[in-house]
Amino acid sequence: MHSIAIIGSGPSGCFLAEILAMKHPAIKIDLYERLSYPFGLAVNGVAPDHLHTRKVTEQLQKTLDRPQVTLHCNTQVGRDISYDQLKSNYDRVIFAVGAEQDRKLDIPGEELTGVYGSGVFTRWYNHHPDAHHLNPVLGSKVGIIGHGNVALDIARVLAKTSHEHEKSDLSPTVRSALANNTIEEIHILGRRGPKEVSFTLPELTELGSLTRAQVYVPTDHVDQVDVSDLPMSQQKVIQQLQRFAEQNPTRTTQIKIQFHFNATPLSLQGENGLEALNLKHTLSGQPSTLKLDSLITAIGYQTPRIDGVPYDDAKKRLAHHDSLIEPGVYCVGWCQRGPQGVIPTNRSEAMSLARRLLKELE
Ligand code: NAP
């Protein structure tokens, strides 16, 4: 019988456990989870209104129901079990701990009240125990830095009405906080141009269907963009941005969602909390100031250090060579490659690591 420890019960950890348990007749898997409940990113990161994506938990639960798999909740490596204990107790140890820490902008004023990292903020609306306390004060002008899908998720969740959130997976506290927000403007800021955005078409299009919000895209940034060198998926994103630009402004709505391109954040200012974001136009170098009541940085994540586990300081994730941390110890998912890719990406990476482990354990 082979013994395997998988650290982290999010999609990567569960997919890996599933394939190993399914394909190997003599394997016992212990899945370690820091929280009191499993599934990691599938419940703590996926937006509360994207129920079709959250449905993956039903599939992950089937893995946990397998007799060869045991879930150990409230168990953190470095606190409740050491890295050395794991290495001596198991034939293989695999880290699938994700990347939950917010990257920093590293600009003056980032510590002001009213500035939140997207990790903390999304954990708040996903009712994560580490963020219950947050109680964010957003005001009427909210900035979101980053042109990725997390930025669009946050904008959408904030702009939806209570009616649109009826089916969302929200706690009563968060539901009432969202219903009572007084947001009038949401500014989504990227430091590069429309050709370099990393959000995808479905998430962008969804912003156009919100009942109390309208999307504003500056025409001069998108009308002359040459899309011929872009993959089709990116061309479609630009076309959608162009459609938004053409429709400005067609109706009066409560919330304006304004896109900004080539806007590099320089500093944040305020006396008793955030009041404004100072920017530089990336191409012209021209400075500008945007008045804001709150700001959410959606600029990516990093893997926290784990006591004793080799760490890559430059890449802010676990140190490894082709997933191998040291003999018998591997990593998979966001702690292996950084915070990029969707749940199916984690499935295919877990499959390829599983194939490798199964060969080793033959
Ligand atoms: P992301 O796609 O990497 O976007 C991060 C954004 O932050 C980029 O626009 C980046 O700009 C910007 N940024 C980084 N550092 C910055 C800085 N110092 N100053 C200003 N801007 C900065 O990451 P994400 O939105 O966190 O998403 C993580 C992954 O999860 C992605 O693969 C995403 O597609 C996936 N995801 C998917 C869904 C979905 O399918 N619905 C939902 C959420 C997340 P540069 O490009 O200039 O660096």
Short mmCIF file of C-alpha atoms and ligand atoms in Angstrom, two decimals:
data_model
loop_
_atom_site.label_atom_id
_atom_site.label_comp_id
_atom_site.label_asym_id
_atom_site.label_seq_id
_atom_site.Cartn_x
_atom_site.Cartn_y
_atom_site.Cartn_z
CA MET A 1 0.00 0.00 0.00
CA HIS A 2 1.40 3.44 -0.97
CA SER A 3 0.70 6.46 1.18
CA ILE A 4 0.22 9.90 -0.34
CA ALA A 5 -0.25 13.26 1.36
CA ILE A 6 -1.86 16.03 -0.68
CA ILE A 7 -1.78 19.46 0.93
CA GLY A 8 -4.74 21.57 -0.15
CA SER A 9 -8.23 20.33 -1.00
CA GLY A 10 -8.97 22.79 -3.81
CA PRO A 11 -9.56 21.68 -7.41
CA SER A 12 -5.87 20.78 -8.05
CA GLY A 13 -5.56 18.65 -4.92
CA CYS A 14 -8.91 16.91 -5.44
CA PHE A 15 -8.33 16.26 -9.17
CA LEU A 16 -4.97 14.71 -8.34
CA ALA A 17 -6.49 12.56 -5.56
CA GLU A 18 -9.27 11.46 -7.91
CA ILE A 19 -6.96 10.16 -10.63
CA LEU A 20 -4.56 8.48 -8.19
CA ALA A 21 -7.41 6.79 -6.29
CA MET A 22 -9.12 5.74 -9.50
CA LYS A 23 -6.05 4.35 -11.25
CA HIS A 24 -4.06 2.74 -8.44
CA PRO A 25 -5.54 -0.23 -6.56
CA ALA A 26 -3.22 0.07 -3.54
CA ILE A 27 -3.04 3.70 -2.60
CA LYS A 28 -4.14 5.61 0.48
CA ILE A 29 -4.47 9.38 0.23
CA ASP A 30 -4.61 11.89 3.09
CA LEU A 31 -5.83 15.32 1.95
CA TYR A 32 -4.84 18.09 4.36
CA GLU A 33 -6.88 21.29 4.48
CA ARG A 34 -6.15 24.40 6.58
CA LEU A 35 -9.82 25.45 6.76
CA SER A 36 -12.77 23.69 8.35
CA TYR A 37 -14.22 22.92 4.91
CA PRO A 38 -12.77 21.68 1.59
CA PHE A 39 -12.61 22.82 -2.07
CA GLY A 40 -10.34 25.91 -1.85
CA LEU A 41 -10.60 28.15 -4.90
CA ALA A 42 -13.84 26.50 -6.04
CA VAL A 43 -15.67 28.12 -3.11
CA ASN A 44 -13.28 30.83 -1.89
CA GLY A 45 -12.29 32.28 -5.26
CA VAL A 46 -15.03 31.55 -7.80
CA ALA A 47 -17.53 34.43 -7.82
CA PRO A 48 -20.67 33.77 -5.74
CA ASP A 49 -22.94 34.38 -8.75
CA HIS A 50 -21.07 31.94 -11.03
CA LEU A 51 -23.03 28.95 -9.81
CA HIS A 52 -22.28 26.86 -12.91
CA THR A 53 -18.53 27.07 -12.09
CA ARG A 54 -19.14 26.35 -8.40
CA LYS A 55 -20.94 23.16 -9.38
CA VAL A 56 -17.49 21.60 -9.72
CA THR A 57 -17.68 21.03 -5.94
CA GLU A 58 -20.23 18.25 -6.59
CA GLN A 59 -17.58 16.45 -8.62
CA LEU A 60 -14.87 17.16 -6.03
CA GLN A 61 -17.12 15.78 -3.28
CA LYS A 62 -17.20 12.43 -5.13
CA THR A 63 -13.42 12.25 -4.71
CA LEU A 64 -13.75 12.88 -0.98
CA ASP A 65 -16.34 10.11 -0.80
CA ARG A 66 -13.86 7.54 -2.12
CA PRO A 67 -12.81 5.07 0.60
CA GLN A 68 -9.09 5.54 -0.21
CA VAL A 69 -9.31 9.30 0.42
CA THR A 70 -9.38 10.88 3.90
CA LEU A 71 -9.87 14.61 4.36
CA HIS A 72 -8.18 16.22 7.40
CA CYS A 73 -9.61 19.70 7.94
CA ASN A 74 -8.23 22.39 10.27
CA THR A 75 -4.75 21.03 9.61
CA GLN A 76 -2.05 23.44 8.49
CA VAL A 77 1.45 22.43 7.49
CA GLY A 78 3.95 24.26 9.69
CA ARG A 79 1.40 24.60 12.51
CA ASP A 80 -0.37 21.26 13.04
CA ILE A 81 1.95 19.00 11.08
CA SER A 82 5.52 19.73 10.00
CA TYR A 83 7.07 19.37 6.57
CA ASP A 84 9.55 16.83 8.05
CA GLN A 85 6.70 14.76 9.51
CA LEU A 86 4.99 14.67 6.12
CA LYS A 87 8.17 13.55 4.39
CA SER A 88 8.80 10.76 6.88
CA ASN A 89 5.16 9.57 7.10
CA TYR A 90 4.32 9.37 3.38
CA ASP A 91 5.75 7.84 0.20
CA ARG A 92 4.87 11.01 -1.72
CA VAL A 93 3.92 14.53 -0.61
CA ILE A 94 2.21 16.91 -3.05
CA PHE A 95 1.54 20.56 -2.36
CA ALA A 96 -1.60 21.96 -3.99
CA VAL A 97 -1.92 25.01 -1.75
CA GLY A 98 -2.73 27.61 -4.42
CA ALA A 99 -1.70 31.28 -4.17
CA GLU A 100 -3.94 33.08 -1.72
CA GLN A 101 -1.85 36.13 -0.76
CA ASP A 102 -2.49 39.40 -2.56
CA ARG A 103 0.37 40.85 -4.57
CA LYS A 104 1.21 44.40 -3.56
CA LEU A 105 1.26 47.44 -5.81
CA ASP A 106 4.21 48.76 -3.80
CA ILE A 107 3.21 52.37 -4.16
CA PRO A 108 2.88 55.03 -1.44
CA GLY A 109 -0.51 55.08 0.31
CA GLU A 110 -1.31 51.39 -0.19
CA GLU A 111 -1.85 51.03 3.57
CA LEU A 112 -4.67 53.65 3.63
CA THR A 113 -8.10 52.66 4.92
CA GLY A 114 -10.31 51.85 1.96
CA VAL A 115 -7.65 49.94 -0.01
CA TYR A 116 -8.28 46.19 -0.29
CA GLY A 117 -6.53 43.35 -2.08
CA SER A 118 -8.79 41.27 -4.33
CA GLY A 119 -7.92 38.10 -2.40
CA VAL A 120 -9.14 39.54 0.89
CA PHE A 121 -12.09 41.21 -0.83
CA THR A 122 -13.31 38.12 -2.68
CA ARG A 123 -12.82 36.04 0.47
CA TRP A 124 -15.08 38.56 2.22
CA TYR A 125 -17.92 38.17 -0.26
CA ASN A 126 -17.33 34.42 -0.31
CA HIS A 127 -17.72 34.32 3.48
CA HIS A 128 -14.22 32.95 4.12
CA PRO A 129 -13.39 32.77 7.86
CA ASP A 130 -10.20 34.86 7.41
CA ALA A 131 -12.20 37.81 6.02
CA HIS A 132 -15.39 37.91 8.12
CA HIS A 133 -14.03 40.95 9.89
CA LEU A 134 -13.45 43.01 6.73
CA ASN A 135 -16.72 44.94 6.54
CA PRO A 136 -15.48 47.03 3.60
CA VAL A 137 -16.51 50.66 3.29
CA LEU A 138 -16.73 51.32 -0.43
CA GLY A 139 -18.37 54.74 -0.78
CA SER A 140 -19.70 55.95 -4.12
CA LYS A 141 -16.48 55.83 -6.22
CA VAL A 142 -14.73 52.47 -6.33
CA GLY A 143 -11.50 51.83 -8.23
CA ILE A 144 -10.37 48.36 -9.29
CA ILE A 145 -6.79 47.98 -10.53
CA GLY A 146 -6.16 45.17 -13.00
CA HIS A 147 -7.57 44.09 -16.34
CA GLY A 148 -8.04 40.42 -15.48
CA ASN A 149 -11.12 38.30 -14.80
CA VAL A 150 -10.89 38.86 -11.05
CA ALA A 151 -11.32 42.61 -11.61
CA LEU A 152 -14.42 41.97 -13.75
CA ASP A 153 -15.83 39.47 -11.23
CA ILE A 154 -15.57 42.10 -8.49
CA ALA A 155 -17.10 44.86 -10.64
CA ARG A 156 -20.03 42.60 -11.55
CA VAL A 157 -20.67 41.39 -8.00
CA LEU A 158 -20.68 45.01 -6.77
CA ALA A 159 -22.91 46.30 -9.56
CA LYS A 160 -25.60 43.62 -9.45
CA THR A 161 -28.92 44.46 -7.83
CA SER A 162 -30.37 42.39 -4.97
CA HIS A 163 -32.75 40.91 -7.50
CA GLU A 164 -29.84 39.87 -9.76
CA HIS A 165 -28.12 38.40 -6.71
CA GLU A 166 -31.17 36.39 -5.65
CA LYS A 167 -29.59 33.08 -6.64
CA SER A 168 -26.00 34.04 -5.70
CA ASP A 169 -24.27 32.06 -3.00
CA LEU A 170 -24.02 34.90 -0.44
CA SER A 171 -24.17 34.94 3.34
CA PRO A 172 -26.98 37.12 4.81
CA THR A 173 -24.37 39.66 6.03
CA VAL A 174 -22.71 40.02 2.63
CA ARG A 175 -26.07 40.04 0.84
CA SER A 176 -27.24 42.93 2.96
CA ALA A 177 -23.91 44.81 2.65
CA LEU A 178 -24.05 44.51 -1.15
CA ALA A 179 -27.73 45.55 -1.22
CA ASN A 180 -26.96 48.66 0.83
CA ASN A 181 -23.93 49.88 -1.09
CA THR A 182 -24.12 53.38 -2.53
CA ILE A 183 -21.83 52.87 -5.50
CA GLU A 184 -22.20 55.30 -8.42
CA GLU A 185 -18.90 54.76 -10.24
CA ILE A 186 -16.69 51.73 -10.70
CA HIS A 187 -13.36 52.47 -12.42
CA ILE A 188 -11.49 49.48 -13.88
CA LEU A 189 -7.90 50.50 -14.51
CA GLY A 190 -5.18 48.73 -16.51
CA ARG A 191 -1.59 49.86 -16.99
CA ARG A 192 -1.51 48.65 -20.59
CA GLY A 193 -3.75 48.92 -23.65
CA PRO A 194 -6.81 47.00 -24.84
CA LYS A 195 -4.65 44.47 -26.72
CA GLU A 196 -3.02 43.42 -23.44
CA VAL A 197 -6.07 42.87 -21.26
CA SER A 198 -6.22 39.41 -19.72
CA PHE A 199 -9.97 39.21 -19.06
CA THR A 200 -12.04 37.01 -21.34
CA LEU A 201 -15.11 37.57 -23.52
CA PRO A 202 -17.84 35.95 -21.38
CA GLU A 203 -16.85 37.96 -18.30
CA LEU A 204 -16.63 41.20 -20.32
CA THR A 205 -19.95 40.63 -22.08
CA GLU A 206 -21.67 39.87 -18.78
CA LEU A 207 -20.94 43.42 -17.60
CA GLY A 208 -23.12 44.69 -20.45
CA SER A 209 -26.21 42.89 -19.18
CA LEU A 210 -26.44 44.42 -15.70
CA THR A 211 -29.67 46.25 -15.01
CA ARG A 212 -28.39 49.17 -12.97
CA ALA A 213 -24.97 49.65 -14.58
CA GLN A 214 -23.64 50.79 -17.93
CA VAL A 215 -20.14 50.17 -19.25
CA TYR A 216 -18.12 53.12 -20.57
CA VAL A 217 -15.07 52.51 -22.74
CA PRO A 218 -13.03 55.45 -24.06
CA THR A 219 -13.55 55.44 -27.83
CA ASP A 220 -10.09 56.80 -28.66
CA HIS A 221 -8.44 53.82 -26.95
CA VAL A 222 -10.26 51.12 -28.88
CA ASP A 223 -11.42 52.42 -32.26
CA GLN A 224 -8.04 52.29 -34.05
CA VAL A 225 -6.75 49.04 -32.60
CA ASP A 226 -5.23 46.71 -35.19
CA VAL A 227 -6.42 43.27 -34.20
CA SER A 228 -4.97 41.33 -37.14
CA ASP A 229 -2.04 39.96 -35.10
CA LEU A 230 -4.24 38.80 -32.21
CA PRO A 231 -5.75 35.37 -31.62
CA MET A 232 -9.49 35.16 -32.34
CA SER A 233 -10.42 35.15 -28.64
CA GLN A 234 -8.60 38.48 -28.12
CA GLN A 235 -10.10 39.95 -31.30
CA LYS A 236 -13.55 39.22 -29.91
CA VAL A 237 -12.65 40.95 -26.64
CA ILE A 238 -11.57 44.08 -28.56
CA GLN A 239 -14.76 43.97 -30.64
CA GLN A 240 -16.84 43.83 -27.46
CA LEU A 241 -14.89 46.79 -26.04
CA GLN A 242 -15.58 48.65 -29.30
CA ARG A 243 -19.30 47.87 -29.00
CA PHE A 244 -19.28 49.29 -25.47
CA ALA A 245 -17.44 52.40 -26.72
CA GLU A 246 -20.02 52.96 -29.47
CA GLN A 247 -22.97 52.76 -27.07
CA ASN A 248 -21.68 55.53 -24.72
CA PRO A 249 -23.94 56.85 -23.30
CA THR A 250 -27.31 55.41 -24.26
CA ARG A 251 -29.20 55.42 -21.01
CA THR A 252 -29.05 56.75 -17.50
CA THR A 253 -28.13 54.13 -14.96
CA GLN A 254 -27.31 54.22 -11.30
CA ILE A 255 -23.79 52.87 -11.77
CA LYS A 256 -21.20 53.81 -14.36
CA ILE A 257 -18.53 51.15 -15.00
CA GLN A 258 -15.65 53.06 -16.59
CA PHE A 259 -12.68 51.32 -18.21
CA HIS A 260 -9.30 53.09 -18.21
CA PHE A 261 -6.34 51.97 -20.33
CA ASN A 262 -2.62 52.82 -20.12
CA ALA A 263 -3.15 54.09 -16.58
CA THR A 264 -0.20 53.28 -14.31
CA PRO A 265 -0.85 53.75 -10.57
CA LEU A 266 1.74 56.03 -8.95
CA SER A 267 0.44 56.72 -5.45
CA LEU A 268 -2.65 56.85 -3.28
CA GLN A 269 -3.57 59.87 -1.22
CA GLY A 270 -5.93 60.70 1.62
CA GLU A 271 -6.04 62.11 5.13
CA ASN A 272 -8.17 59.67 7.11
CA GLY A 273 -8.64 57.14 4.37
CA LEU A 274 -8.34 56.89 0.61
CA GLU A 275 -9.37 60.01 -1.32
CA ALA A 276 -7.60 59.74 -4.67
CA LEU A 277 -5.38 57.66 -6.92
CA ASN A 278 -2.53 59.38 -8.74
CA LEU A 279 -1.82 57.93 -12.15
CA LYS A 280 0.54 58.33 -15.06
CA HIS A 281 -0.53 57.75 -18.65
CA THR A 282 1.76 54.90 -19.64
CA LEU A 283 2.39 56.16 -23.20
CA SER A 284 2.40 59.96 -22.86
CA GLY A 285 3.77 60.13 -19.30
CA GLN A 286 0.99 62.64 -18.44
CA PRO A 287 -0.06 62.54 -14.77
CA SER A 288 -3.69 62.56 -13.65
CA THR A 289 -5.69 62.12 -10.46
CA LEU A 290 -8.83 60.07 -9.99
CA LYS A 291 -11.01 60.73 -6.95
CA LEU A 292 -11.91 57.47 -5.22
CA ASP A 293 -13.53 56.40 -1.96
CA SER A 294 -12.14 52.87 -2.11
CA LEU A 295 -9.78 50.80 -4.21
CA ILE A 296 -9.48 47.08 -4.81
CA THR A 297 -6.21 45.83 -6.27
CA ALA A 298 -6.86 42.83 -8.54
CA ILE A 299 -3.27 42.38 -9.70
CA GLY A 300 -2.65 38.72 -8.96
CA TYR A 301 -1.57 36.56 -6.06
CA GLN A 302 1.39 34.79 -4.50
CA THR A 303 1.84 31.57 -2.56
CA PRO A 304 2.57 32.12 1.13
CA ARG A 305 5.74 30.57 2.54
CA ILE A 306 5.34 27.26 4.34
CA ASP A 307 7.77 26.51 7.15
CA GLY A 308 10.64 24.39 5.80
CA VAL A 309 9.34 24.09 2.22
CA PRO A 310 11.73 25.50 -0.44
CA TYR A 311 10.41 28.83 -1.75
CA ASP A 312 11.15 30.80 -4.94
CA ASP A 313 11.55 34.40 -3.76
CA ALA A 314 11.56 35.89 -7.25
CA LYS A 315 8.43 34.10 -8.46
CA LYS A 316 6.67 34.10 -5.07
CA ARG A 317 5.67 30.45 -5.28
CA LEU A 318 7.11 27.12 -4.18
CA ALA A 319 10.59 26.39 -5.55
CA HIS A 320 10.58 23.41 -7.88
CA HIS A 321 12.08 21.97 -11.00
CA ASP A 322 9.38 20.70 -13.35
CA SER A 323 7.02 20.26 -10.34
CA LEU A 324 9.62 18.40 -8.26
CA ILE A 325 10.45 20.22 -5.00
CA GLU A 326 12.80 17.51 -3.71
CA PRO A 327 12.81 13.71 -4.02
CA GLY A 328 9.30 12.46 -3.23
CA VAL A 329 7.83 15.98 -2.93
CA TYR A 330 5.92 17.71 -5.72
CA CYS A 331 3.68 20.70 -6.32
CA VAL A 332 0.74 21.29 -8.64
CA GLY A 333 -1.67 24.12 -9.53
CA TRP A 334 -1.15 27.79 -8.69
CA CYS A 335 1.61 27.11 -6.12
CA GLN A 336 3.53 25.41 -8.95
CA ARG A 337 2.98 27.74 -11.93
CA GLY A 338 1.68 30.96 -10.41
CA PRO A 339 -1.86 32.36 -10.33
CA GLN A 340 -2.87 31.79 -13.95
CA GLY A 341 -5.50 29.65 -15.58
CA VAL A 342 -8.96 28.35 -14.87
CA ILE A 343 -10.21 25.22 -13.08
CA PRO A 344 -9.90 22.98 -16.21
CA THR A 345 -6.21 24.03 -16.48
CA ASN A 346 -5.70 22.66 -12.98
CA ARG A 347 -7.42 19.44 -13.98
CA SER A 348 -5.08 18.81 -16.93
CA GLU A 349 -1.98 19.64 -14.87
CA ALA A 350 -3.15 17.34 -12.07
CA MET A 351 -3.64 14.60 -14.67
CA SER A 352 -0.13 14.91 -15.99
CA LEU A 353 1.39 14.87 -12.48
CA ALA A 354 -0.80 11.87 -11.60
CA ARG A 355 0.50 9.97 -14.65
CA ARG A 356 4.04 10.68 -13.51
CA LEU A 357 3.37 9.55 -9.92
CA LEU A 358 1.57 6.41 -11.07
CA LYS A 359 4.59 5.46 -13.16
CA GLU A 360 6.89 6.00 -10.18
CA LEU A 361 4.64 3.87 -7.94
CA GLU A 362 4.21 0.99 -10.44
P1 NAP B 1 -4.58 38.28 -14.31
O1 NAP B 1 -5.44 37.75 -15.37
O2 NAP B 1 -3.13 37.96 -14.34
O3 NAP B 1 -4.76 39.87 -14.26
C1 NAP B 1 -3.98 40.67 -13.42
C2 NAP B 1 -4.04 42.11 -13.91
O4 NAP B 1 -3.31 42.90 -12.97
C3 NAP B 1 -3.39 42.34 -15.27
O5 NAP B 1 -4.18 43.26 -16.00
C4 NAP B 1 -2.04 42.95 -14.90
O6 NAP B 1 -1.53 43.84 -15.86
C5 NAP B 1 -2.42 43.74 -13.67
N1 NAP B 1 -1.27 44.06 -12.84
C6 NAP B 1 -0.36 43.21 -12.29
N2 NAP B 1 0.54 43.89 -11.57
C7 NAP B 1 0.19 45.20 -11.65
C8 NAP B 1 0.73 46.40 -11.12
N3 NAP B 1 1.82 46.38 -10.34
N4 NAP B 1 0.13 47.57 -11.43
C9 NAP B 1 -0.97 47.60 -12.22
N5 NAP B 1 -1.54 46.50 -12.75
C10 NAP B 1 -0.95 45.32 -12.47
O7 NAP B 1 -5.04 37.78 -12.86
P2 NAP B 1 -6.45 37.66 -12.14
O8 NAP B 1 -7.47 38.56 -12.67
O9 NAP B 1 -6.06 37.71 -10.70
O10 NAP B 1 -6.88 36.16 -12.48
C11 NAP B 1 -6.08 35.04 -12.09
C12 NAP B 1 -6.42 33.84 -12.98
O11 NAP B 1 -7.73 33.34 -12.62
C13 NAP B 1 -6.50 34.19 -14.45
O12 NAP B 1 -5.97 33.15 -15.22
C14 NAP B 1 -7.98 34.36 -14.68
O13 NAP B 1 -8.36 34.18 -16.03
C15 NAP B 1 -8.56 33.31 -13.76
N6 NAP B 1 -9.95 33.67 -13.42
C16 NAP B 1 -10.92 33.21 -14.23
C17 NAP B 1 -12.24 33.56 -13.98
C18 NAP B 1 -13.32 33.06 -14.88
O14 NAP B 1 -13.05 32.21 -15.74
N7 NAP B 1 -14.53 33.58 -14.75
C19 NAP B 1 -12.56 34.38 -12.91
C20 NAP B 1 -11.53 34.85 -12.10
C21 NAP B 1 -10.22 34.48 -12.37
P3 NAP B 1 -0.28 43.45 -16.81
O15 NAP B 1 -0.87 42.51 -17.80
O16 NAP B 1 0.15 44.74 -17.36
O17 NAP B 1 0.73 42.77 -15.91
#
